[in-house]
Amino acid sequence: MSCPSGAAKDALPNGVCSAALNPCGPRRGLGCSALPYPYPALCSQFTEPPLQERWNKNNAELPEAESELHRKHMKEAWGDQLTQQTTEEAAKLGEKKRYENEYKTTRGEALERRSQEEEKPQLEETLLQQIEELKLQETKATKLKKEQENLLKQQWELENLEEERKQMEEQRRKKELGRFLKHQCDVQLRRRVQQVQEELETDRQILSTLLEKEEEDQSWQSPRRGRAVADVAWMKKVIEEQLQLEKEREAELETIFREEARKMWEKREEEWEREKVARDRLMSEVLAGRQRQIQEKMELNRRAQEESIKYREQLIKELEEAKEGTRQEKEQEEEQQRAHRRELQAQGTEHSLGEEQQQQEGSARQHLEELEQQEAKQGWHSRFYSYPRAAWT
């Protein structure tokens, strides 16, 4: 074993051989730890710096290669971080847009529900008005039915009055025939006067009844009705005047002789016949006018009932449609609420997964930073320990 010469020999203490300090010499496998104390400390103190300086002098490209390798590692690390940051920003932007769209959708649904809630009282008010209108129409229909029944009753009464007059006329003719056969002119005259008075009284009562009916019925006004009322009043007045005249004539019969009574009978019979013809004509016109009034009112009543039925059917249809629309809106609102709850649950699950993913990404970044720090440290120490030390010769 030979000792080093030159500067290496001068750097060692007196009595220390370089062969004893060289781990790569003949005693390979025995480093500084194989030397007795205090030689390992001397190796650490005097041997490594000169060896490193010599290595660095002999290998000038090593620092540049180490720097290039370190820059390459740093570029790769920063590139991964940049890609990850871009991905995270894109994910955050997509999440933000999704939340904005969900917010717009939720807000639109809320505004629509608010609009429906604001329109609901108005719809309820409209339904209540339609229900009240339906009740009024039903009341009107009931009133029209009663009016129709009253008109039918009046028509029946008018027909009975006409039939009664015909029967009285037939009875009068039969009585006249019987009295003529008895040749009792005076008695017949008195009976005839009484009969005429009875006929006049009957006609007066009929006209009074018609006039009362016309005065009670104020719901139907027309020029024809006014003329009919005036005709009835005038006819009643004429009958009353004739009745008064017959009473005066009856008083005169007490002072008339039989012959004069007979002549008076013939004369009065002619007058009575003329008066009766005129009276029958007027009564026929009055009754026919009343009949026309009743027919017109019945026709108006029938049309009003038809319109009322159509209007009620329309109201019932609208009410049913409104109820169906309310039911469908309620079902749609409930379905929207269920979908909104499902969406919120899905968002909560997705948010939890996103948080977990962010935590995992954070842990990965932290681990990467630790690796980068370790690589940086290894890159720094590699300048001193990465490569094997050459043996002295």
CSV table of C-alpha atoms in Angstrom, one decimal, residues 59-323:
chain,number,residue,atom,x,y,z
A,59,ASN,CA,-16.9,16.9,-14.6
A,60,ALA,CA,-17.9,20.5,-15.6
A,61,GLU,CA,-21.2,19.4,-17.3
A,62,LEU,CA,-22.6,17.9,-14.1
A,63,PRO,CA,-24.0,21.0,-12.5
A,64,GLU,CA,-25.6,22.0,-15.9
A,65,ALA,CA,-27.1,18.5,-16.2
A,66,GLU,CA,-28.5,18.6,-12.7
A,67,SER,CA,-30.0,22.1,-13.3
A,68,GLU,CA,-31.5,20.9,-16.6
A,69,LEU,CA,-33.0,17.9,-14.9
A,70,HIS,CA,-34.3,20.0,-12.1
A,71,ARG,CA,-35.9,22.4,-14.6
A,72,LYS,CA,-37.4,19.5,-16.4
A,73,HIS,CA,-39.0,18.2,-13.2
A,74,MET,CA,-40.2,21.6,-12.3
A,75,LYS,CA,-41.7,22.2,-15.8
A,76,GLU,CA,-43.5,18.8,-15.7
A,77,ALA,CA,-44.8,19.6,-12.2
A,78,TRP,CA,-46.0,23.1,-13.2
A,79,GLY,CA,-47.5,21.7,-16.4
A,80,ASP,CA,-49.5,19.1,-14.4
A,81,GLN,CA,-50.6,21.8,-12.0
A,82,LEU,CA,-51.6,24.1,-14.9
A,83,THR,CA,-53.6,21.3,-16.5
A,84,GLN,CA,-55.2,20.5,-13.2
A,85,GLN,CA,-56.0,24.2,-12.5
A,86,THR,CA,-57.5,24.6,-16.0
A,87,THR,CA,-59.6,21.5,-15.5
A,88,GLU,CA,-60.7,22.8,-12.0
A,89,GLU,CA,-61.5,26.2,-13.4
A,90,ALA,CA,-63.5,24.7,-16.3
A,91,ALA,CA,-65.4,22.4,-13.8
A,92,LYS,CA,-66.0,25.4,-11.5
A,93,LEU,CA,-67.3,27.5,-14.5
A,94,GLY,CA,-69.6,24.6,-15.6
A,95,GLU,CA,-70.8,24.2,-12.0
A,96,LYS,CA,-71.4,28.0,-11.8
A,97,LYS,CA,-73.3,28.0,-15.1
A,98,ARG,CA,-75.4,25.0,-14.0
A,99,TYR,CA,-76.2,26.7,-10.7
A,100,GLU,CA,-77.1,29.9,-12.6
A,101,ASN,CA,-79.4,27.9,-14.9
A,102,GLU,CA,-80.9,26.1,-12.0
A,103,TYR,CA,-81.4,29.5,-10.2
A,104,LYS,CA,-83.1,31.0,-13.3
A,105,THR,CA,-85.3,27.9,-13.6
A,106,THR,CA,-86.2,27.9,-9.9
A,107,ARG,CA,-86.8,31.7,-10.0
A,108,GLY,CA,-89.0,31.3,-13.1
A,109,GLU,CA,-91.0,28.6,-11.4
A,110,ALA,CA,-91.3,30.7,-8.3
A,111,LEU,CA,-92.5,33.7,-10.3
A,112,GLU,CA,-95.0,31.5,-12.1
A,113,ARG,CA,-96.2,30.0,-8.8
A,114,ARG,CA,-96.5,33.5,-7.4
A,115,SER,CA,-98.4,34.7,-10.5
A,116,GLN,CA,-100.7,31.7,-10.1
A,117,GLU,CA,-101.2,32.5,-6.4
A,118,GLU,CA,-102.0,36.1,-7.3
A,119,GLU,CA,-104.4,35.0,-10.0
A,120,LYS,CA,-106.1,32.4,-7.7
A,121,PRO,CA,-108.2,34.9,-5.6
A,122,GLN,CA,-109.4,36.5,-8.9
A,123,LEU,CA,-110.2,33.1,-10.3
A,124,GLU,CA,-112.1,32.2,-7.1
A,125,GLU,CA,-113.9,35.5,-7.2
A,126,THR,CA,-114.9,34.8,-10.8
A,127,LEU,CA,-116.1,31.3,-9.8
A,128,LEU,CA,-118.2,32.8,-7.0
A,129,GLN,CA,-119.7,35.4,-9.3
A,130,GLN,CA,-120.6,32.6,-11.8
A,131,ILE,CA,-122.1,30.6,-9.0
A,132,GLU,CA,-124.2,33.6,-7.8
A,133,GLU,CA,-125.2,34.2,-11.5
A,134,LEU,CA,-126.3,30.6,-11.7
A,135,LYS,CA,-128.4,31.0,-8.6
A,136,LEU,CA,-130.0,34.1,-10.1
A,137,GLN,CA,-130.7,32.3,-13.3
A,138,GLU,CA,-132.3,29.4,-11.4
A,139,THR,CA,-134.5,31.9,-9.5
A,140,LYS,CA,-135.4,33.6,-12.8
A,141,ALA,CA,-136.3,30.3,-14.3
A,142,THR,CA,-138.5,29.5,-11.3
A,143,LYS,CA,-140.2,32.9,-11.7
A,144,LEU,CA,-140.7,32.3,-15.4
A,145,LYS,CA,-142.3,28.9,-14.7
A,146,LYS,CA,-144.7,30.5,-12.2
A,147,GLU,CA,-145.5,33.3,-14.7
A,148,GLN,CA,-146.2,30.7,-17.4
A,149,GLU,CA,-148.5,28.8,-15.0
A,150,ASN,CA,-150.3,32.1,-14.2
A,151,LEU,CA,-150.7,32.9,-17.9
A,152,LEU,CA,-152.1,29.4,-18.6
A,153,LYS,CA,-154.6,30.0,-15.7
A,154,GLN,CA,-155.6,33.4,-17.2
A,155,GLN,CA,-156.1,31.8,-20.6
A,156,TRP,CA,-158.2,29.1,-19.1
A,157,GLU,CA,-160.3,31.7,-17.2
A,158,LEU,CA,-160.8,33.7,-20.3
A,159,GLU,CA,-162.0,30.7,-22.2
A,160,ASN,CA,-164.4,29.9,-19.4
A,161,LEU,CA,-165.8,33.4,-19.6
A,162,GLU,CA,-166.4,33.1,-23.3
A,163,GLU,CA,-168.1,29.7,-22.8
A,164,GLU,CA,-170.2,31.2,-20.0
A,165,ARG,CA,-171.4,34.0,-22.3
A,166,LYS,CA,-172.4,31.5,-25.0
A,167,GLN,CA,-174.3,29.4,-22.5
A,168,MET,CA,-176.1,32.5,-21.2
A,169,GLU,CA,-177.1,33.5,-24.7
A,170,GLU,CA,-178.5,30.0,-25.4
A,171,GLN,CA,-180.5,30.0,-22.1
A,172,ARG,CA,-181.9,33.5,-23.0
A,173,ARG,CA,-183.1,32.2,-26.4
A,174,LYS,CA,-184.8,29.3,-24.8
A,175,LYS,CA,-186.5,31.5,-22.2
A,176,GLU,CA,-187.7,34.0,-24.8
A,177,LEU,CA,-189.3,31.1,-26.7
A,178,GLY,CA,-191.1,29.9,-23.6
A,179,ARG,CA,-192.4,33.4,-22.7
A,180,PHE,CA,-193.5,34.0,-26.3
A,181,LEU,CA,-195.6,30.9,-26.2
A,182,LYS,CA,-197.5,32.1,-23.0
A,183,HIS,CA,-198.5,35.4,-24.7
A,184,GLN,CA,-197.9,37.3,-21.5
A,185,CYS,CA,-196.4,40.4,-22.8
A,186,ASP,CA,-196.4,42.3,-19.5
A,187,VAL,CA,-194.8,39.4,-17.6
A,188,GLN,CA,-192.4,38.7,-20.5
A,189,LEU,CA,-191.5,42.4,-20.6
A,190,ARG,CA,-190.6,42.4,-16.9
A,191,ARG,CA,-188.8,39.1,-17.3
A,192,ARG,CA,-187.0,40.4,-20.3
A,193,VAL,CA,-186.0,43.6,-18.5
A,194,GLN,CA,-184.7,41.5,-15.7
A,195,GLN,CA,-182.9,39.2,-18.1
A,196,VAL,CA,-181.3,42.2,-19.9
A,197,GLN,CA,-180.2,43.6,-16.5
A,198,GLU,CA,-178.7,40.2,-15.6
A,199,GLU,CA,-176.8,40.1,-18.9
A,200,LEU,CA,-175.6,43.6,-18.4
A,201,GLU,CA,-174.5,42.8,-14.9
A,202,THR,CA,-172.7,39.7,-16.1
A,203,ASP,CA,-170.9,41.6,-18.8
A,204,ARG,CA,-170.0,44.3,-16.2
A,205,GLN,CA,-168.5,41.8,-13.9
A,206,ILE,CA,-166.5,40.2,-16.7
A,207,LEU,CA,-165.1,43.6,-17.7
A,208,SER,CA,-164.4,44.4,-14.1
A,209,THR,CA,-162.4,41.2,-13.7
A,210,LEU,CA,-160.5,41.9,-16.9
A,211,LEU,CA,-159.7,45.4,-15.8
A,212,GLU,CA,-158.4,44.2,-12.5
A,213,LYS,CA,-156.2,41.6,-14.2
A,214,GLU,CA,-154.8,44.3,-16.5
A,215,GLU,CA,-154.1,46.6,-13.6
A,216,GLU,CA,-152.4,43.9,-11.6
A,217,ASP,CA,-150.2,42.8,-14.5
A,218,GLN,CA,-147.7,45.7,-14.8
A,219,SER,CA,-144.7,43.5,-16.0
A,220,TRP,CA,-145.7,43.8,-19.7
A,221,GLN,CA,-146.2,47.2,-21.3
A,222,SER,CA,-147.1,47.9,-24.9
A,223,PRO,CA,-149.3,50.2,-26.9
A,224,ARG,CA,-151.7,47.4,-27.6
A,225,ARG,CA,-152.1,46.7,-23.9
A,226,GLY,CA,-152.9,50.3,-23.3
A,227,ARG,CA,-155.6,50.3,-25.9
A,228,ALA,CA,-157.0,47.1,-24.5
A,229,VAL,CA,-157.2,48.5,-21.0
A,230,ALA,CA,-158.9,51.6,-22.4
A,231,ASP,CA,-161.4,49.5,-24.4
A,232,VAL,CA,-162.3,47.5,-21.3
A,233,ALA,CA,-162.8,50.6,-19.2
A,234,TRP,CA,-164.9,52.2,-21.9
A,235,MET,CA,-167.0,49.0,-22.4
A,236,LYS,CA,-167.5,48.8,-18.7
A,237,LYS,CA,-168.8,52.3,-18.6
A,238,VAL,CA,-171.2,51.7,-21.5
A,239,ILE,CA,-172.6,48.5,-19.7
A,240,GLU,CA,-173.1,50.4,-16.5
A,241,GLU,CA,-175.0,53.2,-18.4
A,242,GLN,CA,-177.2,50.6,-20.1
A,243,LEU,CA,-177.8,48.9,-16.7
A,244,GLN,CA,-178.9,52.2,-15.2
A,245,LEU,CA,-181.1,52.9,-18.2
A,246,GLU,CA,-182.8,49.5,-17.8
A,247,LYS,CA,-183.5,50.2,-14.2
A,248,GLU,CA,-185.2,53.4,-15.3
A,249,ARG,CA,-187.2,51.6,-18.0
A,250,GLU,CA,-188.3,49.0,-15.4
A,251,ALA,CA,-189.8,51.8,-13.3
A,252,GLU,CA,-191.8,53.1,-16.3
A,253,LEU,CA,-193.4,49.7,-16.9
A,254,GLU,CA,-195.7,50.2,-13.9
A,255,THR,CA,-197.7,52.9,-15.6
A,256,ILE,CA,-197.9,51.4,-19.1
A,257,PHE,CA,-201.0,49.6,-20.4
A,258,ARG,CA,-200.9,46.1,-21.8
A,259,GLU,CA,-201.2,47.3,-25.4
A,260,GLU,CA,-198.5,49.9,-24.9
A,261,ALA,CA,-196.5,47.2,-23.2
A,262,ARG,CA,-196.8,45.0,-26.2
A,263,LYS,CA,-195.7,47.8,-28.5
A,264,MET,CA,-193.0,48.7,-26.1
A,265,TRP,CA,-191.9,45.1,-26.1
A,266,GLU,CA,-191.5,45.0,-29.9
A,267,LYS,CA,-189.6,48.3,-29.9
A,268,ARG,CA,-187.4,47.4,-27.0
A,269,GLU,CA,-186.7,44.0,-28.6
A,270,GLU,CA,-185.3,45.6,-31.7
A,271,GLU,CA,-183.2,48.0,-29.6
A,272,TRP,CA,-182.0,45.2,-27.4
A,273,GLU,CA,-181.0,43.1,-30.4
A,274,ARG,CA,-179.0,46.0,-32.0
A,275,GLU,CA,-177.4,46.7,-28.7
A,276,LYS,CA,-176.6,43.1,-28.1
A,277,VAL,CA,-175.0,42.7,-31.6
A,278,ALA,CA,-172.8,45.8,-30.9
A,279,ARG,CA,-172.0,44.6,-27.4
A,280,ASP,CA,-171.1,41.1,-28.6
A,281,ARG,CA,-168.8,42.5,-31.2
A,282,LEU,CA,-167.0,44.7,-28.7
A,283,MET,CA,-166.8,41.9,-26.2
A,284,SER,CA,-165.3,39.6,-28.9
A,285,GLU,CA,-162.7,42.3,-29.7
A,286,VAL,CA,-161.8,42.8,-26.0
A,287,LEU,CA,-161.5,39.0,-25.3
A,288,ALA,CA,-159.6,38.5,-28.5
A,289,GLY,CA,-157.2,41.3,-27.6
A,290,ARG,CA,-156.7,39.8,-24.1
A,291,GLN,CA,-156.1,36.4,-25.7
A,292,ARG,CA,-153.4,37.8,-28.0
A,293,GLN,CA,-151.8,39.5,-25.0
A,294,ILE,CA,-151.7,36.2,-23.1
A,295,GLN,CA,-150.3,34.4,-26.2
A,296,GLU,CA,-147.6,37.0,-26.7
A,297,LYS,CA,-146.6,36.9,-23.0
A,298,MET,CA,-146.5,33.1,-23.2
A,299,GLU,CA,-144.2,33.3,-26.2
A,300,LEU,CA,-141.9,35.7,-24.5
A,301,ASN,CA,-141.9,33.5,-21.4
A,302,ARG,CA,-141.0,30.5,-23.5
A,303,ARG,CA,-138.1,32.3,-25.2
A,304,ALA,CA,-136.9,33.6,-21.8
A,305,GLN,CA,-136.9,30.1,-20.4
A,306,GLU,CA,-134.9,28.8,-23.4
A,307,GLU,CA,-132.3,31.5,-23.0
A,308,SER,CA,-132.2,30.9,-19.3
A,309,ILE,CA,-131.6,27.2,-19.8
A,310,LYS,CA,-128.9,27.8,-22.4
A,311,TYR,CA,-127.2,30.4,-20.1
A,312,ARG,CA,-127.4,28.0,-17.1
A,313,GLU,CA,-125.9,25.2,-19.2
A,314,GLN,CA,-123.1,27.5,-20.3
A,315,LEU,CA,-122.4,28.5,-16.6
A,316,ILE,CA,-122.4,24.9,-15.5
A,317,LYS,CA,-119.9,24.0,-18.3
A,318,GLU,CA,-117.6,26.9,-17.4
A,319,LEU,CA,-117.7,25.9,-13.7
A,320,GLU,CA,-116.8,22.3,-14.6
A,321,GLU,CA,-114.0,23.5,-16.9
A,322,ALA,CA,-112.7,25.8,-14.1
A,323,LYS,CA,-112.8,23.0,-11.6
